[in-house]
């Protein structure tokens, strides 16, 4: 499980951007443990895959 800071460092986004994306429903799935927010490795991978561009095709 990643902390918000770890997730942001890994994907090079700011904490403000993370929370804005989360509020807009565009961030990764999170798990709340008490007051702590965590992101599973699977949720991080799913979020990244959803934001990858499709491969370019050569014609």
PDB file of C-alpha atoms in Angstrom:
ATOM      1  CA  UNK A   1       0.000   0.000   0.000  1.00  0.00           C
ATOM      2  CA  UNK A   2       1.305   3.406  -0.998  1.00  0.00           C
ATOM      3  CA  UNK A   3       0.825   6.606   0.934  1.00  0.00           C
ATOM      4  CA  UNK A   4      -0.398   9.639  -0.980  1.00  0.00           C
ATOM      5  CA  UNK A   5       3.138  11.077  -0.866  1.00  0.00           C
ATOM      6  CA  UNK A   6       4.653   7.846  -2.225  1.00  0.00           C
ATOM      7  CA  UNK A   7       2.084   7.702  -5.024  1.00  0.00           C
ATOM      8  CA  UNK A   8       2.712  11.338  -5.933  1.00  0.00           C
ATOM      9  CA  UNK A   9       6.481  10.847  -5.980  1.00  0.00           C
ATOM     10  CA  UNK A  10       6.212   7.710  -8.113  1.00  0.00           C
ATOM     11  CA  UNK A  11       3.938   9.329 -10.715  1.00  0.00           C
ATOM     12  CA  UNK A  12       5.424  12.822 -10.393  1.00  0.00           C
ATOM     13  CA  UNK A  13       2.267  14.671  -9.506  1.00  0.00           C
ATOM     14  CA  UNK A  14       1.651  17.084  -6.655  1.00  0.00           C
ATOM     15  CA  UNK A  15      -0.494  16.326  -3.622  1.00  0.00           C
ATOM     16  CA  UNK A  16      -2.914  19.074  -4.652  1.00  0.00           C
ATOM     17  CA  UNK A  17      -3.258  17.458  -8.084  1.00  0.00           C
ATOM     18  CA  UNK A  18      -3.824  14.055  -6.461  1.00  0.00           C
ATOM     19  CA  UNK A  19      -6.634  15.349  -4.263  1.00  0.00           C
ATOM     20  CA  UNK A  20      -8.182  17.328  -7.157  1.00  0.00           C
ATOM     21  CA  UNK A  21      -8.177  14.210  -9.348  1.00  0.00           C
ATOM     22  CA  UNK A  22      -9.668  12.212  -6.486  1.00  0.00           C
ATOM     23  CA  UNK A  23     -12.422  14.809  -5.951  1.00  0.00           C
ATOM     24  CA  UNK A  24     -13.202  14.731  -9.693  1.00  0.00           C
ATOM     25  CA  UNK A  25     -13.384  10.925  -9.677  1.00  0.00           C
ATOM     26  CA  UNK A  26     -10.317  10.705 -11.930  1.00  0.00           C
ATOM     27  CA  UNK A  27      -7.771   9.538  -9.360  1.00  0.00           C
ATOM     28  CA  UNK A  28      -6.814   6.024  -8.332  1.00  0.00           C
ATOM     29  CA  UNK A  29      -9.024   3.987  -6.005  1.00  0.00           C
ATOM     30  CA  UNK A  30      -8.105   4.661  -2.395  1.00  0.00           C
ATOM     31  CA  UNK A  31      -8.507   2.867   0.913  1.00  0.00           C
ATOM     32  CA  UNK A  32      -9.131   4.884   4.067  1.00  0.00           C
ATOM     33  CA  UNK A  33      -7.567   3.404   7.185  1.00  0.00           C
ATOM     34  CA  UNK A  34      -8.645   5.660  10.008  1.00  0.00           C
ATOM     35  CA  UNK A  35      -7.500   9.112   8.896  1.00  0.00           C
ATOM     36  CA  UNK A  36      -4.875   7.663   6.540  1.00  0.00           C
ATOM     37  CA  UNK A  37      -5.380   7.379   2.791  1.00  0.00           C
ATOM     38  CA  UNK A  38      -3.627   4.522   1.010  1.00  0.00           C
ATOM     39  CA  UNK A  39      -3.448   3.393  -2.616  1.00  0.00           C
ATOM     40  CA  UNK A  40      -2.902  -0.275  -3.420  1.00  0.00           C
ATOM     41  CA  UNK A  41      -0.294  -1.277  -5.984  1.00  0.00           C
ATOM     42  CA  UNK A  42      -3.127  -2.723  -8.109  1.00  0.00           C
ATOM     43  CA  UNK A  43      -5.115   0.531  -7.967  1.00  0.00           C
ATOM     44  CA  UNK A  44      -2.001   2.511  -8.940  1.00  0.00           C
ATOM     45  CA  UNK A  45      -1.320   0.176 -11.878  1.00  0.00           C
ATOM     46  CA  UNK A  46      -4.979   0.358 -13.002  1.00  0.00           C
ATOM     47  CA  UNK A  47      -4.927   4.154 -12.840  1.00  0.00           C
ATOM     48  CA  UNK A  48      -1.725   4.323 -14.874  1.00  0.00           C
ATOM     49  CA  UNK A  49      -3.056   1.889 -17.486  1.00  0.00           C
ATOM     50  CA  UNK A  50      -6.234   3.962 -17.840  1.00  0.00           C
ATOM     51  CA  UNK A  51      -4.140   7.053 -18.595  1.00  0.00           C
ATOM     52  CA  UNK A  52      -1.743   5.518 -21.096  1.00  0.00           C
ATOM     53  CA  UNK A  53      -2.104   6.512 -24.720  1.00  0.00           C
ATOM     54  CA  UNK A  54      -2.835   3.766 -27.222  1.00  0.00           C
ATOM     55  CA  UNK A  55       0.176   2.749 -29.298  1.00  0.00           C
ATOM     56  CA  UNK A  56       0.758   4.784 -32.435  1.00  0.00           C
ATOM     57  CA  UNK A  57       0.293   3.009 -35.726  1.00  0.00           C
ATOM     58  CA  UNK A  58       2.497   3.572 -38.725  1.00  0.00           C
ATOM     59  CA  UNK A  59       0.883   3.728 -42.121  1.00  0.00           C
TER      60      UNK A  59
END
